[in-house]
Amino acid sequence: MGTMAGGLAIRVKWQKLSTWLPLLVAALITACSGLVLLKVYALQAERRHEAARAELLSQLSVLRARLEYNLTAPLLISRGLVAQIVYHDGMSDADFRRAASLVIRDYDSIRNLTMSRGTVISSVYPEAPNRAALGVDYRTKPDQWPTVQQAITSRKPVVAGPVNLIQGGAALIGRVPVYLPDPAGGESRLFGLISVVIDMPKVFLASGLDARLLPMELALRGRDGLGRSGEMIWGDEAVFLRSPVEMEVTLPDGTWAMAAIPKGGWAASDGQLRVTAGMGAVLFLLTVLASFGWAFHVRRQQRAVRLVAESEERYRALMETAPMAVVVHRDGVILFANTQATRTVRAPAGETLIGRKVLDFVFPDDRADVAARMGAAMADPETVVGGPVRYVARDGRVVECEVITTRVTLDGEPAVLSVVLDVSQRNQAERERERLLESLQRSNEDLQQFAYIASHDLQEPLRNVAGYVQLLGRRYRGRLDKDADDFIAFAVQGTKRMQEMIANLLDYSLLHREDGEPACVDSRGPLDEALADLGAAMDESGAVVEVVGVMPVVLARRVELARIFLNLIGNAIKYRRADTVPRIRIFARRDGLTWVFSVADNGIGMEPAYLDRIFTLFQRLHSRETYDGTGIGLAICRKLVQHNGGRIWAESEPGQGSTFHFSLQAAD
Ligand code: ADP
C-alpha cells in the first residue's frame, strides 16, 4: 500500500515536472545561447580592439618618426655649427650669421639661431627682430639660466620647453654647449653656446600633427624632456586616461610621452562590432522566440494529450459503472463489451467477450429475431431497434433482457451497438404482481358473490321468520303473560332490523353491478338531484343548504355521484344539533389534476380519533336510539368514490360540525 502511494506520488511529481520540462529546456537553450553569443561577442570585441590598437600603433609610430626627425634635425644642424667652431677654434659673428642664414633657409622650423661667447650672447640670426638680445648675459635671465647652466655643466645638449613666446606661438629651445679642445692636450675650455629656437607649431604641422586631419585623438606630454611626468605639450590631457596606445618620442635629451586613442573613443571606433552585436541580439531574440515557441507548443500538445486521456478515463469509468451492458459488434463478432455485459451473461470475472459471437449467447428461439434487428440497424444509421431478447448465461440460466440496437462508427467503420438491460427480476416481479392481483380479484369476486347470495338468499327465510313472529304478536298479544308480550315485541324488532341490514348489505354488494366507464359530468346535475330527493328532510329540519361557487365538470358515473351527495348531505341533516338550525355548505376546489368536493355542516361533530372508522361497513358512533341508521351510508360513499378513482376523508370537531371531502378526476 505504502509503495503504491509512493509510486503514485512519484508519478504525480513526474507529471508536474514533465509539464514544466519544455519551459526549462527552452530557458536552458536561451541561457546557453546567450552565454555563447556573449562569449563570441567578447572574443570578437577583443580581437577588434587588438587590431585597432595595432593599427593605431603603426600610425603612431609613423607620427613619432616624423616628429623625432623634425625635432632632431635642427638640433643636429646646430651640432654641425658646433663642429665648425671647434674645427676653426672659434668663429666670428659674421661667419656665424652666414652659416646660420644657410641653415635657416633649409629648415624653416628654426625661428632663430643664437651664439654666445661664454654666457654672453654675441650674435643672433635673423638679427633684426632679435637685436635686443645681443650682449645679454644668460646669467642675468633667471628663466633661461638653469637650462643654459645645465648644458654647460653636463657638456651635453639640453632641450627646454616648449615655452610660450612673448611674441606668440610656442618654441623649443635647444642649447648645445661648445667646448674647444686644448691643443696641448689639457682640459677643453668653454667657447660658448649655440642656441636654436624651434617653432613648435611649424614642427607639429610638418610632422602631420593636425587635430582636424588626424584619424585619432592625440596627446603629447613631457615638457623639458621629462617624459610621462612632464607637463602637457599638445592635445587633450584626458587621452592619457582613456587606455591609450602610448609611445615614447626620443629627444637628444629626455623623452616625450605620446598617447593616442581612436577618434571618438574606442567604442565608437568599431562599426563592425556594432553590427556583430546587433546580429547577435537578433540571433538571441530568434533563439528565445524559437525555443519558447517550441516549449509552448510542446506544452499545448502535452495538455491536449492529457485532456484526451482524462476524458477517455472518464468515458471508461462511465462505461464500466453503467448498470447496462454495452456491447459493440461487427459481423456478429464482439469488438467491445463492458463489465456489466460480462456480468449479464454470468461469465467469470476476467474472461473477455471480445472475439466471441453475439448469437452464441442468444436463446436459440430468439436468434432469428436478433439477427434481423442487427441487419436492420446496419442498413440504416437512423434506425434504433429495440425489444426483448433472452440470453443464455454461462451457467445455463435464461436471462431476460431489453435490448436497444443501433448503428455506430467504431474505428472508422460501421458497427452495431447494443445496450442491454437485464429485466429478469423486473419481469419476475411483474409476473408475481399479476398473479397476486388475479387472486385478489378472484377472492373479491367470491366475497361479493357471498355477500350477494347471503343477503339475497337469507331474505326469504328471514321474511318467513318475520311473518310468523308478527303473526305471533298479533294473535297472542295479551293472551300470554307480560314477559311473553315483551319477548315477542323484541323478536319483531330484531327481525325488522335484520331485514333492514340484509337489504343494505344486498344494496352494498350490488354496487358494482352497474358498470360503465366514468364520463365527463357536470357535478351540479347530480347534486341538484340529491337535493331534490332530500326535499322532505330539509323541510322537516329547516336545513339551509348553500352551494358555494360553480360546481365543476369531473370524470365520474353520474348516478354514483348523485348517491354520494345524497348520503353526505343526508348525514349532515341527520346529525344536526337539536338547538341549532342546520347549515350546510357545499363547495369544490381544484387540487392539481383533481377536484376536491366538500360538504360542511354545523352539526354534532365527531371525535377525530374515530374519523377512519366511520367509513367501514356497519360502523356507527351514535346509538340507534338517538340517530336512526345502520352504518352503511359512508361505506357505500367510500366504495363509490374509489370506484370513480377518488378518495374520501373527513374533518370534524365534536359540537362544532363536520366536513366531508372527496376527490374526483378533473375533466380537463
Ligand atoms: P348511518 O348514518 O346509517 O349510521 P353512516 O355510515 O352514514 O351510517 O355513518 C356512520 C356514522 O358516522 C354515523 O353513525 C355517525 O355516527 C357518523 N356520522 C356520519 N355523518 C356524520 C355527520 N355529518 N356528523 C356527525 N357524525 C356523522
XYZ file of C-alpha atoms and ligand atoms in Angstrom:
695
model
C 0.000 0.000 0.000
C 2.817 2.338 1.002
C 4.770 1.603 -2.143
C 1.661 2.144 -4.247
C 1.092 5.531 -2.644
C 4.786 6.298 -3.114
C 4.594 5.295 -6.770
C 1.568 7.485 -7.263
C 3.308 10.437 -5.617
C 6.316 9.948 -7.912
C 4.017 9.747 -10.937
C 2.213 12.930 -9.948
C 5.559 14.664 -9.367
C 6.874 13.454 -12.704
C 3.693 14.646 -14.428
C 4.089 18.070 -12.860
C 7.754 18.131 -13.825
C 7.105 16.989 -17.362
C 4.742 19.897 -17.953
C 7.484 22.288 -16.885
C 10.268 20.428 -18.681
C 9.843 22.075 -22.097
C 9.981 25.501 -20.453
C 13.103 24.502 -18.528
C 14.724 23.244 -21.718
C 13.769 26.470 -23.502
C 15.221 28.529 -20.653
C 18.403 26.429 -20.745
C 18.756 26.838 -24.502
C 18.192 30.565 -24.124
C 20.753 30.839 -21.344
C 23.349 28.748 -23.215
C 22.889 30.570 -26.484
C 23.036 33.884 -24.602
C 26.318 32.852 -22.965
C 27.789 31.591 -26.240
C 26.795 34.761 -28.051
C 28.239 36.899 -25.253
C 31.487 34.929 -25.386
C 31.670 35.245 -29.164
C 30.962 38.944 -28.853
C 33.651 39.349 -26.192
C 36.213 37.492 -28.302
C 35.272 39.466 -31.357
C 35.453 42.709 -29.376
C 38.865 41.772 -28.018
C 40.112 40.834 -31.438
C 38.777 44.052 -32.919
C 40.269 46.018 -30.057
C 43.659 44.406 -30.562
C 43.502 45.093 -34.261
C 42.500 48.694 -33.624
C 45.419 49.134 -31.177
C 47.843 47.606 -33.632
C 46.594 49.899 -36.365
C 46.809 52.910 -34.071
C 50.291 51.867 -33.009
C 51.552 51.739 -36.576
C 50.003 55.133 -37.344
C 51.516 56.479 -34.166
C 54.979 55.163 -34.993
C 54.868 56.980 -38.348
C 53.951 60.163 -36.496
C 56.671 59.598 -33.968
C 59.278 59.071 -36.694
C 58.264 62.351 -38.362
C 58.227 64.196 -35.064
C 61.591 62.870 -33.993
C 63.061 63.779 -37.333
C 61.585 67.288 -37.345
C 62.789 67.918 -33.815
C 66.186 66.349 -34.085
C 67.252 67.650 -37.483
C 67.516 71.331 -36.379
C 69.455 70.272 -33.303
C 71.779 68.167 -35.437
C 72.317 71.199 -37.659
C 73.372 73.217 -34.665
C 75.766 70.370 -33.876
C 77.243 70.986 -37.366
C 77.838 74.596 -36.385
C 79.498 73.395 -33.212
C 81.792 71.142 -35.273
C 82.737 74.132 -37.389
C 83.552 76.266 -34.357
C 85.624 73.509 -32.861
C 87.404 72.959 -36.156
C 88.249 76.633 -36.583
C 88.855 77.061 -32.896
C 86.228 79.790 -32.724
C 84.009 81.649 -35.092
C 83.469 85.249 -35.938
C 79.990 86.704 -35.620
C 79.890 87.381 -39.334
C 80.736 83.744 -40.108
C 78.066 82.575 -37.673
C 75.407 84.761 -39.241
C 76.344 83.495 -42.710
C 76.268 79.849 -41.647
C 73.019 80.433 -39.719
C 71.336 82.030 -42.721
C 72.167 78.918 -44.784
C 70.822 76.595 -42.166
C 67.605 78.542 -41.621
C 66.907 78.575 -45.300
C 66.853 74.715 -45.318
C 64.937 74.329 -42.049
C 62.163 76.801 -41.822
C 61.041 75.434 -38.440
C 64.077 77.144 -36.910
C 62.990 80.532 -35.673
C 66.474 81.749 -34.821
C 69.964 80.640 -34.060
C 71.988 82.325 -31.354
C 75.637 82.090 -30.474
C 77.015 83.142 -27.127
C 80.557 83.551 -26.139
C 80.749 82.260 -22.661
C 77.393 83.136 -21.301
C 77.004 86.416 -23.230
C 75.020 86.470 -26.476
C 77.289 87.698 -29.242
C 75.286 87.091 -32.371
C 71.803 86.074 -33.374
C 70.208 85.228 -36.680
C 67.975 86.647 -38.023
C 69.267 89.715 -36.282
C 66.682 92.399 -36.903
C 63.832 91.085 -34.683
C 66.280 89.853 -32.020
C 68.725 92.647 -31.742
C 67.731 93.332 -28.162
C 69.204 90.016 -27.157
C 72.727 90.935 -28.232
C 75.085 91.403 -25.342
C 72.710 89.833 -22.866
C 74.341 87.540 -20.301
C 72.313 84.362 -19.732
C 73.205 84.505 -16.103
C 71.023 87.571 -15.747
C 67.977 85.716 -17.183
C 66.554 83.517 -14.435
C 64.108 81.907 -16.859
C 66.879 80.773 -19.200
C 69.883 80.344 -16.966
C 69.006 76.934 -15.450
C 68.957 75.129 -18.809
C 71.985 77.029 -20.000
C 73.827 76.143 -16.846
C 72.714 72.518 -17.187
C 74.056 72.336 -20.752
C 77.363 73.893 -19.681
C 77.882 71.634 -16.697
C 76.674 68.446 -18.355
C 78.507 69.306 -21.588
C 75.559 67.860 -23.426
C 72.780 69.450 -25.455
C 69.736 70.343 -23.405
C 66.306 70.714 -24.877
C 63.979 73.022 -22.964
C 60.369 73.821 -23.454
C 58.340 74.149 -25.400
C 57.842 77.575 -23.865
C 55.297 80.152 -24.833
C 56.865 83.088 -26.553
C 56.070 86.689 -25.798
C 55.571 87.363 -29.471
C 53.115 84.423 -29.708
C 53.462 80.773 -30.551
C 55.485 78.162 -28.718
C 59.056 77.279 -29.151
C 61.505 74.566 -28.211
C 64.908 75.760 -27.256
C 67.927 73.576 -27.786
C 71.159 74.574 -26.017
C 74.313 72.991 -27.331
C 77.461 73.717 -25.316
C 80.632 74.378 -27.340
C 83.889 73.277 -25.758
C 87.145 73.867 -27.548
C 89.794 71.239 -27.054
C 93.102 72.272 -25.579
C 95.798 71.793 -28.242
C 98.212 70.888 -25.506
C 96.059 68.042 -24.507
C 94.704 69.791 -21.380
C 91.173 70.301 -20.382
C 88.870 71.642 -23.082
C 87.542 75.106 -22.447
C 84.119 76.570 -22.883
C 83.760 78.636 -26.039
C 80.081 79.395 -25.591
C 76.682 78.086 -26.543
C 74.703 77.589 -29.721
C 71.027 78.012 -29.048
C 68.445 77.027 -31.517
C 64.813 78.137 -31.170
C 62.471 75.773 -32.938
C 58.982 76.897 -33.884
C 56.776 74.182 -32.437
C 53.578 74.838 -34.478
C 55.729 74.512 -37.558
C 57.353 71.287 -36.330
C 53.956 69.837 -35.420
C 52.469 70.852 -38.754
C 55.394 69.390 -40.656
C 55.049 66.168 -38.705
C 51.364 65.948 -39.537
C 50.022 66.792 -36.063
C 46.790 68.470 -37.154
C 43.869 67.684 -34.869
C 41.393 68.007 -37.705
C 43.196 65.725 -40.084
C 44.470 63.101 -37.697
C 42.448 59.867 -37.665
C 42.930 59.727 -33.872
C 42.893 61.786 -30.721
C 46.492 62.509 -29.823
C 48.192 63.983 -26.780
C 51.807 64.788 -26.005
C 53.372 65.494 -22.639
C 56.865 65.741 -21.224
C 57.864 69.407 -21.282
C 61.641 69.765 -20.887
C 62.033 66.150 -21.947
C 60.549 64.867 -18.693
C 58.537 62.110 -20.388
C 55.256 60.952 -18.877
C 55.725 63.043 -15.760
C 56.258 66.284 -17.705
C 53.636 68.879 -18.450
C 51.282 68.747 -21.424
C 52.625 69.821 -24.766
C 49.878 69.120 -27.262
C 46.369 67.786 -27.312
C 43.888 66.825 -24.576
C 45.346 65.526 -21.340
C 42.270 63.256 -20.883
C 43.522 60.997 -23.668
C 46.124 59.619 -21.238
C 43.292 58.375 -19.011
C 41.344 56.540 -21.718
C 43.617 53.472 -22.068
C 45.510 54.966 -24.985
C 48.205 53.435 -27.142
C 51.429 55.032 -25.833
C 54.797 55.611 -27.352
C 57.960 57.479 -26.403
C 59.400 60.271 -28.531
C 63.142 60.354 -28.014
C 64.794 63.737 -27.883
C 68.536 64.355 -27.745
C 67.987 64.933 -24.089
C 64.990 63.196 -22.498
C 61.713 61.980 -23.905
C 58.124 62.971 -24.591
C 55.208 60.656 -23.999
C 52.778 60.267 -26.819
C 49.282 58.830 -26.325
C 46.516 58.150 -28.804
C 43.052 56.726 -28.923
C 40.753 56.343 -31.934
C 38.715 59.407 -32.783
C 35.532 59.452 -30.641
C 36.941 56.804 -28.273
C 37.359 53.085 -28.503
C 33.680 52.124 -28.512
C 32.699 54.490 -31.270
C 35.560 53.317 -33.398
C 34.134 49.982 -34.354
C 31.094 49.963 -36.588
C 31.575 46.326 -37.418
C 31.459 45.360 -33.767
C 28.151 47.135 -33.505
C 26.882 45.144 -36.454
C 28.105 41.974 -34.757
C 26.359 42.987 -31.542
C 23.171 43.777 -33.448
C 23.282 40.481 -35.281
C 23.981 38.686 -32.011
C 20.996 40.345 -30.387
C 18.759 39.389 -33.309
C 20.103 35.828 -33.190
C 19.480 35.704 -29.448
C 15.962 37.019 -29.870
C 15.267 34.426 -32.556
C 16.620 31.688 -30.301
C 14.411 32.878 -27.441
C 11.371 33.029 -29.698
C 12.076 29.658 -31.296
C 12.848 27.803 -28.082
C 9.955 29.256 -26.102
C 7.640 28.843 -29.082
C 8.664 25.211 -29.207
C 8.225 24.854 -25.426
C 4.723 26.308 -25.514
C 3.834 24.132 -28.465
C 5.010 21.029 -26.629
C 3.126 22.082 -23.511
C -0.055 22.612 -25.501
C 0.370 19.184 -27.046
C 1.001 17.632 -23.645
C -2.122 19.310 -22.343
C -4.180 18.051 -25.269
C -2.881 14.523 -24.737
C -3.650 14.761 -21.028
C -7.170 16.052 -21.668
C -7.824 13.246 -24.135
C -6.507 10.699 -21.644
C -8.650 12.177 -18.866
C -11.765 12.222 -20.991
C -11.065 8.638 -22.107
C -10.661 7.683 -18.472
C -13.989 9.346 -17.701
C -15.767 7.546 -20.500
C -14.228 4.265 -19.472
C -15.377 4.782 -15.869
C -18.820 5.750 -17.139
C -18.996 2.663 -19.340
C -17.737 0.335 -16.666
C -20.043 1.623 -13.923
C -23.124 1.848 -16.141
C -25.881 -0.504 -14.965
C -26.497 -1.645 -18.557
C -24.425 -3.963 -20.637
C -22.891 -2.191 -23.636
C -21.665 -4.327 -26.495
C -20.307 -3.295 -29.891
C -20.076 -5.940 -32.601
C -19.380 -6.127 -36.293
C -20.456 -9.053 -38.488
C -21.771 -10.684 -35.322
C -18.349 -10.696 -33.623
C -17.964 -8.741 -30.379
C -15.449 -5.879 -30.562
C -16.192 -4.218 -27.236
C -18.068 -5.254 -24.103
C -18.204 -3.506 -20.717
C -18.073 -5.143 -17.309
C -21.840 -5.242 -17.000
C -22.003 -7.256 -20.249
C -19.756 -9.894 -18.717
C -21.946 -9.852 -15.618
C -25.157 -10.185 -17.621
C -24.106 -13.480 -19.164
C -22.578 -14.549 -15.820
C -19.152 -15.004 -17.390
C -16.399 -15.437 -14.795
C -14.566 -12.182 -13.984
C -11.520 -11.770 -16.158
C -12.981 -13.667 -19.084
C -13.339 -11.495 -22.140
C -16.273 -11.493 -24.508
C -14.253 -9.813 -27.239
C -13.927 -12.025 -30.281
C -16.949 -14.151 -29.297
C -20.066 -14.415 -31.483
C -23.095 -12.465 -30.252
C -25.581 -15.130 -31.354
C -23.816 -17.772 -29.264
C -25.237 -16.021 -26.200
C -28.770 -15.650 -27.544
C -31.512 -18.105 -26.610
C -31.998 -20.317 -29.752
C -35.647 -19.251 -30.291
C -34.629 -15.576 -30.352
C -31.649 -15.840 -32.716
C -33.526 -15.165 -35.939
C -35.123 -12.096 -34.369
C -31.784 -10.731 -33.100
C -30.092 -11.320 -36.460
C -32.920 -9.451 -38.187
C -32.566 -6.494 -35.818
C -28.800 -6.355 -36.341
C -29.390 -6.332 -40.079
C -31.973 -3.537 -39.776
C -29.628 -1.435 -37.639
C -26.748 -1.860 -40.100
C -28.970 -0.983 -43.041
C -29.976 2.413 -41.710
C -27.889 4.551 -39.343
C -31.039 6.375 -38.187
C -32.763 3.215 -37.019
C -32.925 2.330 -33.370
C -34.442 -1.109 -32.923
C -35.433 -2.342 -29.515
C -37.224 -5.164 -27.833
C -36.927 -8.142 -25.526
C -34.209 -10.720 -26.051
C -33.426 -13.796 -23.981
C -29.793 -14.675 -23.449
C -28.337 -17.891 -22.174
C -25.961 -17.249 -19.338
C -22.796 -19.289 -18.870
C -24.489 -21.234 -16.076
C -27.316 -22.239 -18.421
C -29.906 -19.889 -16.952
C -32.058 -17.813 -19.293
C -31.607 -14.065 -18.764
C -34.473 -11.891 -19.934
C -33.294 -8.539 -21.315
C -34.473 -5.406 -23.054
C -32.100 -4.510 -25.905
C -31.690 -1.338 -27.948
C -29.650 -1.767 -31.108
C -28.329 0.927 -33.416
C -25.530 1.560 -35.872
C -22.374 3.362 -34.737
C -18.937 4.006 -36.178
C -16.032 2.300 -34.463
C -12.504 2.920 -35.716
C -13.922 4.493 -38.846
C -16.105 1.552 -39.794
C -19.767 0.846 -39.132
C -20.606 -1.494 -36.287
C -23.645 -2.393 -34.204
C -24.094 -1.018 -30.702
C -26.357 -2.946 -28.361
C -27.389 -1.611 -24.974
C -28.724 -4.476 -22.894
C -30.752 -4.133 -19.700
C -31.266 -7.236 -17.590
C -35.017 -7.254 -16.821
C -35.285 -10.797 -15.426
C -36.010 -9.553 -11.933
C -38.385 -6.887 -13.136
C -40.298 -9.423 -15.231
C -40.336 -11.813 -12.316
C -41.812 -9.134 -10.056
C -44.327 -8.197 -12.719
C -45.492 -11.759 -13.033
C -45.768 -12.043 -9.272
C -47.831 -8.849 -9.121
C -50.156 -10.067 -11.837
C -50.622 -13.340 -10.030
C -51.459 -11.558 -6.763
C -53.850 -9.208 -8.498
C -55.614 -12.096 -10.121
C -56.036 -13.981 -6.863
C -57.189 -10.810 -5.135
C -59.764 -10.214 -7.785
C -60.911 -13.777 -7.510
C -61.325 -13.599 -3.750
C -63.044 -10.241 -4.099
C -65.482 -11.699 -6.552
C -66.020 -14.674 -4.267
C -66.685 -12.316 -1.395
C -69.081 -10.231 -3.406
C -70.781 -13.371 -4.575
C -71.010 -14.498 -0.983
C -72.408 -11.166 0.197
C -74.948 -11.210 -2.569
C -76.001 -14.808 -2.023
C -76.087 -14.395 1.730
C -78.133 -11.239 1.684
C -80.338 -12.322 -1.198
C -80.996 -15.905 -0.106
C -81.310 -15.001 3.581
C -84.120 -12.598 2.777
C -86.569 -15.424 2.043
C -86.250 -17.405 5.327
C -85.991 -14.130 7.227
C -89.223 -12.921 5.684
C -90.805 -16.184 6.908
C -89.460 -15.736 10.419
C -90.561 -12.083 10.460
C -94.014 -13.004 9.148
C -94.551 -15.633 11.772
C -93.192 -13.567 14.580
C -95.510 -10.735 13.587
C -98.400 -13.244 13.396
C -97.487 -14.406 16.884
C -97.543 -10.812 18.081
C -100.888 -10.075 16.584
C -102.623 -13.315 17.667
C -101.257 -13.784 21.199
C -100.828 -10.197 22.492
C -102.383 -10.026 25.957
C -103.157 -13.748 25.976
C -99.854 -14.866 27.423
C -98.086 -13.101 30.303
C -96.369 -9.710 30.215
C -92.885 -11.138 29.599
C -94.136 -13.118 26.601
C -95.561 -9.916 25.091
C -92.172 -8.136 25.543
C -90.219 -11.039 24.060
C -92.430 -11.157 21.037
C -92.034 -7.398 20.576
C -88.185 -7.723 20.770
C -88.255 -10.569 18.225
C -90.347 -8.440 15.858
C -87.923 -5.525 16.258
C -84.909 -7.787 15.747
C -86.211 -9.296 12.583
C -87.085 -5.839 11.224
C -83.598 -4.646 11.989
C -82.097 -7.733 10.433
C -84.217 -7.283 7.312
C -83.002 -3.716 7.098
C -79.389 -4.745 7.431
C -79.690 -7.542 4.908
C -81.339 -5.154 2.470
C -78.449 -2.735 2.977
C -75.932 -5.492 2.519
C -77.587 -6.541 -0.706
C -77.537 -2.968 -1.797
C -73.841 -2.702 -0.977
C -72.949 -5.946 -2.737
C -74.798 -4.860 -5.839
C -72.957 -1.535 -6.041
C -70.518 -2.807 -8.634
C -73.095 -4.467 -10.757
C -73.928 -1.376 -12.729
C -70.744 -0.547 -14.537
C -69.616 1.605 -17.418
C -66.643 3.939 -17.569
C -66.587 7.302 -15.761
C -67.530 10.094 -18.154
C -67.489 13.900 -18.126
C -70.271 15.028 -15.922
C -71.243 18.458 -14.662
C -71.404 17.800 -10.939
C -74.173 20.392 -10.485
C -76.709 17.960 -12.057
C -76.218 15.006 -9.650
C -76.021 17.497 -6.760
C -79.403 19.002 -7.648
C -80.907 15.503 -7.963
C -79.686 14.638 -4.496
C -81.057 17.901 -3.066
C -84.441 17.238 -4.707
C -84.538 13.739 -3.148
C -83.776 15.296 0.233
C -86.518 17.953 -0.088
C -88.761 16.422 2.628
C -85.911 16.007 5.146
C -84.773 19.573 4.537
C -88.271 20.949 5.008
C -88.755 18.967 8.160
C -85.455 20.043 9.738
C -85.457 23.592 8.345
C -81.912 22.978 6.992
C -80.271 25.731 4.951
C -78.167 24.338 2.099
C -75.751 26.645 0.304
C -73.834 25.711 -2.847
C -70.740 27.943 -2.881
C -69.243 28.815 -6.289
C -69.595 26.907 -9.513
C -69.647 23.120 -9.403
C -67.008 21.675 -11.757
C -67.161 19.139 -14.573
C -65.498 15.892 -13.463
C -64.905 12.347 -14.675
C -67.457 10.217 -12.801
C -70.504 7.979 -13.084
C -73.458 10.297 -12.761
C -75.740 8.047 -10.696
C -72.927 7.189 -8.273
C -72.008 10.847 -7.795
C -75.676 11.650 -7.036
C -75.689 8.926 -4.420
C -72.501 10.202 -2.779
C -74.039 13.687 -2.449
C -77.283 12.159 -1.188
C -75.546 10.197 1.570
C -73.257 13.022 2.717
C -75.921 15.747 2.709
C -78.401 13.297 4.282
C -75.942 12.662 7.137
C -75.300 16.401 7.530
C -79.031 16.898 8.083
C -79.398 13.808 10.242
C -76.521 14.552 12.617
C -77.634 18.132 13.392
C -77.652 19.725 16.798
C -81.100 19.805 18.361
C -80.966 23.507 19.224
C -79.349 24.824 16.031
C -80.642 25.453 12.533
C -78.617 23.097 10.321
C -76.465 24.987 7.826
C -74.802 23.002 5.091
C -72.202 24.382 2.670
C -71.222 22.532 -0.476
C -68.190 23.650 -2.470
C -65.334 22.391 -4.673
C -61.701 23.441 -5.087
C -59.142 22.484 -7.692
C -56.132 20.431 -6.497
C -53.755 19.523 -9.304
C -55.452 17.071 -11.615
C -58.437 16.595 -9.305
C -61.355 18.486 -7.863
C -61.976 18.155 -4.141
C -65.667 18.414 -3.167
C -66.563 19.335 0.403
C -69.810 19.018 2.364
C -69.556 21.005 5.593
C -72.162 21.063 8.357
C -72.597 22.710 11.768
C -73.881 19.501 13.385
C -72.844 17.430 16.371
C -69.403 16.542 15.013
C -67.275 13.539 15.994
C -64.192 12.683 17.926
C -61.297 12.986 15.402
C -59.904 9.658 16.658
C -62.841 7.802 15.104
C -62.775 9.509 11.739
C -61.263 6.487 9.971
C -63.718 4.016 11.415
C -66.895 5.625 10.116
C -66.176 4.567 6.513
C -66.276 0.878 7.490
C -69.388 -1.272 6.974
C -71.892 -1.093 9.878
C -69.648 1.177 11.980
C -71.520 3.859 13.871
C -70.571 6.363 16.504
C -74.055 7.062 17.739
C -76.729 4.781 19.169
C -79.729 3.819 17.169
C -81.945 5.277 19.863
C -80.752 8.826 19.171
C -79.939 8.603 15.467
C -81.510 6.033 13.214
C -79.321 4.182 10.740
C -77.328 1.032 10.010
C -73.859 2.417 9.455
C -73.615 1.637 5.767
C -74.049 5.101 4.173
C -70.377 6.156 4.421
C -69.146 2.655 3.492
C -71.158 2.994 0.282
C -69.739 6.512 -0.242
C -66.196 5.236 0.080
C -66.811 2.363 -2.294
C -68.382 4.682 -4.887
C -65.669 7.359 -4.625
C -62.978 4.709 -5.022
C -64.880 3.179 -7.922
C -64.631 6.572 -9.628
C -60.881 6.834 -8.953
C -61.050 9.196 -5.958
C -60.526 9.319 -2.220
C -62.769 10.277 0.718
C -61.938 11.625 4.177
C -63.414 13.750 6.927
C -62.521 16.506 9.395
C -64.573 17.118 12.482
C -64.782 18.609 15.923
C -67.360 17.448 18.467
C -70.105 20.064 18.967
C -68.832 22.203 16.096
C -69.588 20.311 12.921
C -68.021 18.026 10.321
C -66.689 18.419 6.825
C -66.550 15.501 4.410
C -64.190 15.765 1.429
C -63.917 13.594 -1.634
C -61.791 13.952 -4.746
C -62.650 13.169 -8.351
C -60.591 13.475 -11.507
C -60.992 16.800 -13.310
C -62.448 16.525 -16.785
C -59.918 18.874 -18.476
P -75.601 5.745 9.499
O -75.765 7.160 9.260
O -76.579 4.904 8.871
O -75.326 5.451 10.920
P -73.181 6.143 8.080
O -72.247 5.213 7.509
O -73.826 7.136 7.201
O -74.266 5.321 8.820
O -72.462 6.919 9.237
C -71.637 6.236 10.120
C -71.501 7.020 11.374
O -70.767 8.199 11.151
C -72.795 7.506 11.909
O -73.380 6.569 12.726
C -72.426 8.739 12.673
O -72.030 8.376 13.953
C -71.237 9.264 11.924
N -71.577 10.393 11.024
C -71.810 10.330 9.719
N -72.034 11.552 9.203
C -71.966 12.434 10.228
C -72.119 13.845 10.347
N -72.382 14.619 9.322
N -71.950 14.398 11.604
C -71.634 13.640 12.639
N -71.499 12.307 12.602
C -71.665 11.689 11.401
